[in-house]
Amino acid sequence: MTEPVIVASGLHKRFGANEVLRGVSLTAQQGEVVAIIGASGSGKSTLLRCIPLLEVPDEGEIVIGGEALAMVERRGRRVPADARQLGRMRSTLGFVFQSFNLWPHRTVLGNVIEAPVHVQGRPRAECVAEAEALLAKVGLADKRDAWPAELSGGQQQRAAIARALAMRPRALLFDEPTSALDPELVGEVLQVIHALADEGRTMLIVTHEMGFAAEVASRAIFLDAGVIAEEGPSRQIFAAPETERCRAFVRRHMERHGRR
Amino acid sequence: MDELDFLGNTLLQLLSGVPLTIELTVGSVAIGAVLALLLTLLRAGSRIGALFVSAFVFVFRGTPLLLQIFLIYYGLGQFAAIRASVFWPFLREPWCCAILSLALNTAAYESEILRGGFASVPAGAIEAGRACGMSRLLLLRRIILPLAIRQALPAYGNELIAMVKATSLASLITLMEVTGIAYAIISQTYRAIEVFLCAGIIYLALNFALTRGVAAMEAWLGPSVRRA
């Protein structure tokens, strides 16, 4: 059996007195699309942010492509131990934020080639050609020279997806990619993510879009109060959950989705 | 005709003070910028550092620049220890005293401007940089500094303009920059209005060029964060 792309095991994360993650483990195999669902405050965004150490878990291990991320205790706080390793590992993961987080002082093209050129040190011409292809893929070929502020939310998020793809990542991590969007713009972003899933990319998606998650995910994880309350193939989680909490959550969200 | 000749001559004489005016501005702004960056880092570094920086800013922003120039030029020489130190050859030169006091003064203002610039960098832009594997230095160079500088630039432009005008105070410690030359011409001719008008035109021209320079730099650094 091949090495899983991402393995997180026994993650704990506290913010002050609030323990957001209480021992969560997760594995993503090559080509797997894992949906992470759960109520607000259940810890799903924190879980996702722990993987590239945007939050450093208080306990637990993270292994990406077979290599464990080094962490060390310093003055009572756990911090990344090896900045170089961290940079290298982060550049193999594409992270897509809820609020896009494009760099406002660079054009769309500038945003997409920034990391390949300056972090990965690849030749600029090659990166530009690849960026143009990626922008065409997310439907933004004509926006390459636009500033982020000139784009709609949906366009910004698609540009952010192109930026994540430009690093040729092993896996894509989506943190509620459509939660900051106007309802009429959600579809265009989901369509792009759907196309990526069809390509067989490894993806972790934190989302409230249950209908979409059911359609695109091969596996789903239901987080409740910092622990995994239920996980399994997505047809089980979304169609016939075993636990009452998960059933209630999915039903509530499917209804809301239907009404929209 | 005589009148025009006089104005032309005055303008030419005043122009000979422009290099010194520019020297004082560039020298003090350059030193001031380095000091301001150090002050900003010191402020972020520790509580004691922050306290020192607030005190520095409080004193240099809260007292007249002319007073600071006088204190450094006339005041420091009263201390035997300073007269005996290696700095004395510099500190007895009016040119050095002018640049030192202008630099200390502008450093206080610029450190505040810089602080505002850093505070305005969106957290999300920094996080996106970290997420794609940027090192601290790369993040500072490619994301944080361009955004902070871009955001601070309009206020910084104001400070530069204020500094060009502030150099006129150096005339009061014997430096013959534009205003100093204007005083000298007036004491010979008693034609205050014409001479000061000519001096005013020169300051306007300098600041016009400066304003265009800052605007060009704003355009080069991209649109402001506020629009995002």
Coordinates of C-alpha atoms in Angstrom, one line a residue:
Chain A
M1 CA 0.0 0.0 0.0
T2 CA 1.3 3.5 -0.9
E3 CA 2.2 6.1 1.7
P4 CA -0.8 8.3 2.7
V5 CA -0.3 12.0 1.6
I6 CA -1.4 13.4 5.0
V7 CA -1.5 11.7 8.3
A8 CA -2.5 13.6 11.4
S9 CA -2.6 11.7 14.7
G10 CA -3.8 12.5 18.2
L11 CA -4.1 16.3 17.6
H12 CA -5.0 18.4 20.7
K13 CA -5.3 22.2 20.5
R14 CA -6.2 24.6 23.3
F15 CA -6.9 28.3 23.0
G16 CA -6.6 29.4 26.6
A17 CA -9.2 27.4 28.6
N18 CA -11.0 26.4 25.4
E19 CA -9.9 23.0 24.1
V20 CA -10.8 23.1 20.5
L21 CA -9.3 19.8 19.4
R22 CA -9.4 16.8 21.8
G23 CA -7.5 14.1 20.1
V24 CA -8.3 14.1 16.4
S25 CA -6.7 11.8 13.8
L26 CA -7.1 11.9 10.1
T27 CA -5.5 10.3 7.1
A28 CA -5.8 11.3 3.4
Q29 CA -4.7 8.8 0.8
Q30 CA -3.5 9.8 -2.6
G31 CA -6.5 11.0 -4.7
E32 CA -8.9 11.0 -1.8
V33 CA -11.3 13.9 -1.3
V34 CA -12.1 14.2 2.4
A35 CA -14.9 16.5 3.6
I36 CA -14.7 17.8 7.1
I37 CA -18.1 18.9 8.4
G38 CA -19.5 20.0 11.8
A39 CA -21.1 22.9 13.6
S40 CA -19.4 26.2 14.1
G41 CA -16.8 25.9 16.8
S42 CA -16.5 22.1 16.4
G43 CA -12.8 22.6 15.6
K44 CA -12.9 21.7 11.9
S45 CA -11.1 24.9 10.7
T46 CA -8.5 24.5 13.5
L47 CA -8.0 20.9 12.4
L48 CA -7.3 22.0 8.8
R49 CA -5.0 24.8 9.9
C50 CA -3.0 22.5 12.1
I51 CA -1.8 20.5 9.0
P52 CA 0.5 23.1 7.6
L53 CA 1.1 24.3 11.2
L54 CA -0.7 27.6 10.7
E55 CA -1.8 26.6 14.2
V56 CA 0.7 24.4 16.1
P57 CA -1.1 21.6 17.9
D58 CA -0.4 21.2 21.6
E59 CA -0.1 17.5 21.1
G60 CA 0.0 15.1 18.2
E61 CA 1.9 14.4 15.1
I62 CA 1.6 15.5 11.5
V63 CA 3.2 13.5 8.7
I64 CA 3.2 14.8 5.1
G65 CA 4.3 12.5 2.3
G66 CA 6.0 10.2 4.9
E67 CA 7.9 13.1 6.6
A68 CA 7.0 14.1 10.1
L69 CA 6.8 17.9 10.8
A70 CA 9.3 18.7 13.5
M71 CA 7.9 20.5 16.6
V72 CA 9.5 21.4 19.8
E73 CA 8.5 22.8 23.2
R74 CA 9.9 26.3 23.8
R75 CA 9.0 28.3 26.9
G76 CA 5.9 26.2 27.5
R77 CA 4.7 26.5 24.0
R78 CA 4.9 24.1 21.1
V79 CA 6.5 25.7 18.0
P80 CA 7.8 24.5 14.7
A81 CA 11.3 23.2 15.3
D82 CA 12.8 23.6 11.8
A83 CA 11.9 26.6 9.8
R84 CA 13.5 25.3 6.6
Q85 CA 11.6 22.0 6.8
L86 CA 8.4 23.8 7.6
G87 CA 8.8 26.1 4.5
R88 CA 9.6 23.2 2.3
M89 CA 6.6 21.1 3.5
R90 CA 4.2 24.1 3.4
S91 CA 5.2 24.7 -0.2
T92 CA 3.9 21.2 -1.1
L93 CA 0.4 21.9 0.2
G94 CA -2.0 24.4 -1.4
F95 CA -4.1 26.2 1.2
V96 CA -7.3 28.1 0.2
F97 CA -8.7 30.5 2.8
Q98 CA -12.2 31.4 3.6
S99 CA -11.4 35.1 2.9
F100 CA -9.2 34.4 -0.2
N101 CA -6.2 36.4 1.3
L102 CA -4.8 37.4 -2.1
W103 CA -1.9 39.8 -1.9
P104 CA -3.5 43.2 -2.7
H105 CA -0.2 44.7 -4.0
R106 CA 0.2 42.1 -6.8
T107 CA -1.8 41.5 -9.9
V108 CA -3.7 38.2 -10.3
L109 CA -0.8 36.8 -12.3
G110 CA 1.7 38.2 -9.7
N111 CA -0.2 36.4 -7.0
V112 CA -0.1 33.1 -8.9
I113 CA 3.6 33.2 -9.7
E114 CA 4.8 34.6 -6.4
A115 CA 5.4 31.3 -4.5
P116 CA 6.7 29.3 -7.5
V117 CA 9.2 31.9 -8.3
H118 CA 10.3 33.1 -4.9
V119 CA 9.7 30.1 -2.6
Q120 CA 10.4 27.2 -5.0
G121 CA 12.9 29.2 -7.1
R122 CA 11.6 28.0 -10.5
P123 CA 12.3 29.9 -13.7
R124 CA 10.0 32.9 -14.1
A125 CA 9.0 32.2 -17.7
E126 CA 8.0 28.7 -16.9
C127 CA 5.9 29.9 -14.0
V128 CA 4.2 32.5 -16.0
A129 CA 3.2 30.0 -18.7
E130 CA 1.9 27.6 -16.1
A131 CA 0.1 30.4 -14.3
E132 CA -1.6 31.4 -17.5
A133 CA -2.8 27.9 -18.1
L134 CA -4.1 27.7 -14.5
L135 CA -5.9 31.0 -14.8
A136 CA -7.6 29.7 -18.0
K137 CA -8.6 26.6 -16.1
V138 CA -10.3 28.6 -13.3
G139 CA -11.9 30.9 -15.9
L140 CA -9.8 34.0 -15.3
A141 CA -7.6 34.1 -18.4
D142 CA -8.7 37.7 -19.1
K143 CA -8.0 38.8 -15.5
R144 CA -4.3 38.1 -15.4
D145 CA -3.4 41.8 -15.1
A146 CA -6.2 42.8 -12.8
W147 CA -5.7 43.8 -9.2
P148 CA -7.4 41.6 -6.6
A149 CA -9.5 44.6 -5.5
E150 CA -11.0 44.7 -9.0
L151 CA -12.4 41.2 -8.8
S152 CA -15.6 39.8 -7.3
G153 CA -15.4 37.5 -4.4
G154 CA -15.9 34.4 -6.6
Q155 CA -13.2 35.6 -9.0
Q156 CA -10.8 36.3 -6.0
Q157 CA -11.4 32.8 -4.7
R158 CA -10.8 31.2 -8.1
A159 CA -7.6 33.2 -8.3
A160 CA -6.6 32.0 -4.9
I161 CA -7.2 28.4 -6.0
A162 CA -5.0 29.0 -9.1
R163 CA -2.4 30.4 -6.7
A164 CA -2.6 27.2 -4.6
L165 CA -2.3 25.0 -7.7
A166 CA 0.7 26.9 -9.0
M167 CA 3.0 25.3 -6.4
R168 CA 2.1 21.9 -7.8
P169 CA 0.9 20.8 -4.4
R170 CA 0.6 17.2 -3.2
A171 CA -2.7 18.1 -1.6
L172 CA -5.1 21.0 -1.5
L173 CA -6.6 22.2 1.8
F174 CA -9.8 24.2 1.5
D175 CA -11.0 26.2 4.6
E176 CA -14.7 27.0 4.0
P177 CA -13.9 28.2 0.5
T178 CA -17.4 29.6 -0.2
S179 CA -18.5 30.8 3.3
A180 CA -17.5 34.5 2.5
L181 CA -19.2 34.6 -0.8
D182 CA -22.5 36.0 -1.9
P183 CA -24.9 33.1 -2.6
E184 CA -24.9 33.7 -6.4
L185 CA -21.1 33.4 -6.5
V186 CA -20.9 30.1 -4.6
G187 CA -21.6 28.0 -7.7
E188 CA -18.6 29.1 -9.8
V189 CA -16.2 28.3 -7.0
L190 CA -17.7 24.9 -6.3
Q191 CA -17.6 24.1 -10.0
V192 CA -13.8 24.7 -10.0
I193 CA -13.3 22.5 -6.9
H194 CA -15.4 19.8 -8.4
A195 CA -13.3 19.8 -11.5
L196 CA -10.2 19.4 -9.4
A197 CA -11.7 16.5 -7.5
D198 CA -12.5 14.8 -10.9
E199 CA -8.8 15.1 -11.8
G200 CA -8.0 12.8 -8.8
R201 CA -6.3 15.4 -6.6
T202 CA -5.9 14.8 -2.9
M203 CA -8.1 17.3 -1.1
L204 CA -9.3 18.2 2.4
I205 CA -12.4 20.4 2.4
V206 CA -13.9 22.1 5.4
T207 CA -17.3 23.1 4.3
H208 CA -20.9 23.9 5.2
E209 CA -22.1 23.0 1.7
M210 CA -23.5 19.6 2.5
G211 CA -24.9 18.9 -1.0
F212 CA -21.6 19.7 -2.5
A213 CA -19.7 17.7 0.0
A214 CA -21.9 14.7 -0.5
E215 CA -21.3 14.9 -4.2
V216 CA -17.6 15.5 -4.3
A217 CA -16.1 13.8 -1.3
S218 CA -15.1 10.2 -1.2
R219 CA -15.0 10.2 2.6
A220 CA -16.4 12.5 5.3
I221 CA -15.5 13.3 8.9
F222 CA -18.0 14.7 11.3
L223 CA -16.4 16.7 14.1
D224 CA -18.3 17.5 17.2
A225 CA -16.9 19.4 20.1
G226 CA -13.3 18.7 19.2
V227 CA -13.6 15.0 18.5
I228 CA -14.5 12.9 15.5
A229 CA -18.1 11.8 16.2
E230 CA -18.4 9.9 13.0
E231 CA -16.4 9.2 9.9
G232 CA -16.8 7.0 6.9
P233 CA -17.5 6.9 3.1
S234 CA -19.5 9.9 2.2
R235 CA -22.6 8.0 1.1
Q236 CA -22.8 6.7 4.6
I237 CA -22.2 10.0 6.4
F238 CA -24.6 12.0 4.2
A239 CA -27.3 9.4 3.4
A240 CA -27.4 7.1 6.5
P241 CA -25.3 8.5 9.4
E242 CA -25.0 6.1 12.4
T243 CA -24.9 8.6 15.2
E244 CA -27.9 10.7 16.1
R245 CA -25.9 14.0 16.3
C246 CA -24.5 13.5 12.8
R247 CA -27.9 12.6 11.4
A248 CA -29.5 15.8 13.0
F249 CA -26.6 18.0 11.7
V250 CA -26.7 16.7 8.2
R251 CA -30.5 16.8 8.0
R252 CA -30.5 20.4 9.2
H253 CA -27.9 21.5 6.7
M254 CA -29.4 19.6 3.8
E255 CA -32.7 21.3 4.4
R256 CA -31.1 24.7 4.5
H257 CA -29.3 24.0 1.3
G258 CA -32.5 22.8 -0.3
R259 CA -34.4 25.9 0.6
R260 CA -31.8 28.1 -1.0
Chain B
M1 CA 13.0 96.5 -16.1
D2 CA 15.2 97.0 -13.0
E3 CA 12.6 95.2 -11.1
L4 CA 12.8 92.1 -13.3
D5 CA 16.6 92.2 -13.2
F6 CA 16.5 92.3 -9.4
L7 CA 14.1 89.3 -9.3
G8 CA 16.2 87.3 -11.7
N9 CA 19.4 88.1 -9.8
T10 CA 17.8 87.2 -6.5
L11 CA 16.4 83.9 -7.9
L12 CA 19.9 83.0 -9.2
Q13 CA 21.5 83.8 -5.8
L14 CA 18.9 81.9 -4.0
L15 CA 19.4 78.9 -6.3
S16 CA 23.0 78.6 -5.1
G17 CA 21.5 77.7 -1.7
V18 CA 19.4 74.8 -3.2
P19 CA 22.2 72.2 -3.0
L20 CA 22.6 72.8 0.7
T21 CA 18.8 72.7 1.3
I22 CA 18.7 69.3 -0.6
E23 CA 21.8 68.1 1.3
L24 CA 20.1 68.9 4.7
T25 CA 16.9 67.2 3.6
V26 CA 18.4 64.1 2.1
G27 CA 20.9 63.7 4.9
S28 CA 18.4 64.0 7.7
V29 CA 15.7 62.0 6.0
A30 CA 18.1 59.1 5.3
I31 CA 19.5 59.0 8.8
G32 CA 16.0 59.6 10.2
A33 CA 14.6 56.7 8.2
V34 CA 17.2 54.3 9.6
L35 CA 16.6 55.6 13.1
A36 CA 12.8 55.3 12.6
L37 CA 13.2 51.6 11.5
L38 CA 15.4 50.9 14.5
L39 CA 12.9 52.7 16.8
T40 CA 10.0 50.6 15.3
L41 CA 11.9 47.4 15.8
L42 CA 12.8 48.4 19.4
R43 CA 9.2 49.3 20.1
A44 CA 8.1 45.8 19.0
G45 CA 11.0 44.1 20.8
S46 CA 10.4 44.6 24.5
R47 CA 8.4 46.5 27.0
I48 CA 11.4 48.6 28.1
G49 CA 12.2 49.3 24.4
A50 CA 8.6 50.4 23.8
L51 CA 8.8 52.7 26.8
F52 CA 12.0 54.3 25.6
V53 CA 10.5 54.8 22.1
S54 CA 7.4 56.4 23.4
A55 CA 9.5 58.8 25.5
F56 CA 11.7 59.6 22.5
V57 CA 8.7 60.3 20.3
F58 CA 7.0 62.3 23.1
V59 CA 10.0 64.6 23.5
F60 CA 10.9 65.1 19.9
R61 CA 7.3 65.5 18.7
G62 CA 6.3 67.7 21.6
T63 CA 9.0 70.4 21.5
P64 CA 9.7 72.9 18.8
L65 CA 12.3 71.8 16.2
L66 CA 14.0 75.2 16.5
L67 CA 14.5 74.6 20.2
Q68 CA 16.1 71.2 19.4
I69 CA 18.4 72.7 16.9
F70 CA 19.5 75.4 19.4
L71 CA 20.0 72.9 22.2
I72 CA 22.2 70.7 20.0
Y73 CA 24.2 73.6 18.4
Y74 CA 24.6 75.9 21.4
G75 CA 23.8 73.6 24.2
L76 CA 26.1 70.6 23.7
G77 CA 29.2 72.7 23.6
Q78 CA 28.7 73.7 27.2
F79 CA 29.7 70.3 28.4
A80 CA 33.4 69.8 28.8
A81 CA 33.0 66.0 28.3
I82 CA 31.4 66.6 24.9
R83 CA 34.1 69.1 23.9
A84 CA 36.7 66.5 24.8
S85 CA 35.0 63.6 23.0
V86 CA 35.7 62.3 19.5
F87 CA 32.3 63.7 18.4
W88 CA 33.3 67.3 19.0
P89 CA 34.8 67.9 15.6
F90 CA 31.4 67.0 14.2
L91 CA 29.2 68.6 16.9
R92 CA 30.8 72.0 16.6
E93 CA 30.0 72.1 12.9
P94 CA 26.6 73.7 12.3
W95 CA 26.0 71.5 9.3
C96 CA 26.3 68.3 11.4
C97 CA 24.2 69.8 14.2
A98 CA 21.5 70.7 11.7
I99 CA 21.4 67.3 10.2
L100 CA 21.5 65.6 13.6
S101 CA 18.6 67.6 15.0
L102 CA 16.5 67.3 11.8
A103 CA 17.2 63.6 11.7
L104 CA 16.2 63.0 15.4
N105 CA 13.1 65.0 14.9
T106 CA 11.9 63.3 11.7
A107 CA 12.8 59.9 13.2
A108 CA 10.2 60.5 15.9
Y109 CA 7.5 61.3 13.3
E110 CA 8.6 58.6 10.8
S111 CA 8.6 55.8 13.5
E112 CA 4.9 56.7 14.1
I113 CA 4.2 56.6 10.4
L114 CA 6.0 53.3 10.0
R115 CA 4.1 51.8 13.0
G116 CA 0.8 52.7 11.2
G117 CA 2.1 51.1 8.0
F118 CA 2.9 47.9 9.7
A119 CA -0.3 47.8 11.6
S120 CA -2.2 48.2 8.4
V121 CA -0.8 45.0 6.7
P122 CA -3.8 42.6 6.5
A123 CA -3.2 39.5 8.7
G124 CA -4.6 37.3 5.8
A125 CA -1.9 38.5 3.5
I126 CA 0.8 37.4 6.0
E127 CA -0.9 34.1 6.6
A128 CA -1.1 33.4 2.9
G129 CA 2.6 34.0 2.7
R130 CA 3.3 31.6 5.6
A131 CA 1.0 29.0 4.1
C132 CA 2.9 28.8 0.9
G133 CA 6.2 28.3 2.7
M134 CA 7.8 31.8 2.8
S135 CA 10.6 32.3 5.2
R136 CA 10.4 35.1 7.6
L137 CA 12.8 37.2 5.6
L138 CA 11.0 36.5 2.3
L139 CA 7.7 37.3 3.9
L140 CA 9.1 40.6 5.2
R141 CA 10.6 41.5 1.8
R142 CA 7.9 40.4 -0.6
I143 CA 4.7 41.0 1.4
I144 CA 5.0 42.9 4.7
L145 CA 7.4 45.7 3.7
P146 CA 5.8 46.6 0.3
L147 CA 2.3 46.7 1.9
A148 CA 3.5 48.7 5.0
I149 CA 5.5 51.1 2.9
R150 CA 2.7 51.5 0.3
Q151 CA 0.2 52.3 3.1
A152 CA 2.6 54.7 4.9
L153 CA 3.7 56.5 1.8
P154 CA 1.1 59.3 1.7
A155 CA 1.9 60.2 5.3
Y156 CA 5.6 59.8 4.6
G157 CA 5.2 62.2 1.7
N158 CA 3.8 64.8 4.0
E159 CA 6.8 64.3 6.4
L160 CA 9.2 64.7 3.5
I161 CA 7.6 68.0 2.5
A162 CA 7.6 69.2 6.1
M163 CA 11.4 68.3 6.2
V164 CA 12.2 70.4 3.1
K165 CA 10.6 73.4 4.8
A166 CA 12.1 72.6 8.2
T167 CA 15.6 72.9 6.7
S168 CA 15.0 76.7 6.5
L169 CA 15.5 76.7 10.3
A170 CA 19.1 75.8 9.7
S171 CA 19.7 79.3 8.6
L172 CA 19.4 80.4 12.2
I173 CA 22.6 78.5 13.0
T174 CA 24.6 80.2 10.3
L175 CA 23.9 77.8 7.4
M176 CA 23.5 79.6 4.0
E177 CA 20.8 77.5 2.5
V178 CA 17.9 79.1 0.6
T179 CA 16.4 81.0 3.5
G180 CA 19.8 81.9 4.9
I181 CA 20.8 83.5 1.6
A182 CA 17.4 85.3 1.5
Y183 CA 18.1 86.9 4.9
A184 CA 21.5 88.0 3.6
I185 CA 20.0 89.6 0.5
I186 CA 17.3 91.4 2.5
S187 CA 19.8 92.8 5.0
Q188 CA 21.6 94.4 2.0
T189 CA 18.6 95.5 0.0
Y190 CA 15.7 95.8 2.4
R191 CA 13.4 94.3 -0.2
A192 CA 11.8 91.6 1.9
I193 CA 8.7 90.9 -0.2
E194 CA 10.5 90.2 -3.4
V195 CA 13.2 88.1 -1.9
F196 CA 10.9 86.0 0.3
L197 CA 8.6 85.5 -2.7
C198 CA 11.5 84.2 -4.7
A199 CA 12.5 81.9 -1.9
G200 CA 8.9 80.7 -1.6
I201 CA 8.9 79.8 -5.3
I202 CA 12.0 77.7 -4.9
Y203 CA 10.5 75.7 -2.0
L204 CA 7.3 75.3 -4.0
A205 CA 9.3 73.9 -7.0
L206 CA 11.3 71.5 -4.7
N207 CA 8.1 70.2 -3.1
F208 CA 6.3 69.9 -6.5
A209 CA 9.1 67.6 -7.7
L210 CA 8.9 65.7 -4.4
T211 CA 5.2 65.2 -4.6
R212 CA 5.4 63.8 -8.1
G213 CA 8.2 61.5 -7.0
V214 CA 6.1 60.1 -4.1
A215 CA 3.0 59.7 -6.4
A216 CA 5.1 57.8 -8.9
M217 CA 6.3 55.5 -6.1
E218 CA 2.8 55.0 -4.9
A219 CA 1.8 53.9 -8.4
W220 CA 4.8 51.6 -8.7
L221 CA 3.9 49.8 -5.4
G222 CA 0.4 49.1 -6.6
P223 CA -3.0 50.0 -5.4
S224 CA -3.6 50.8 -1.7
V225 CA -4.8 48.0 0.6
R226 CA -7.9 49.9 1.4
R227 CA -9.3 49.1 -2.0
A228 CA -8.9 45.3 -1.5

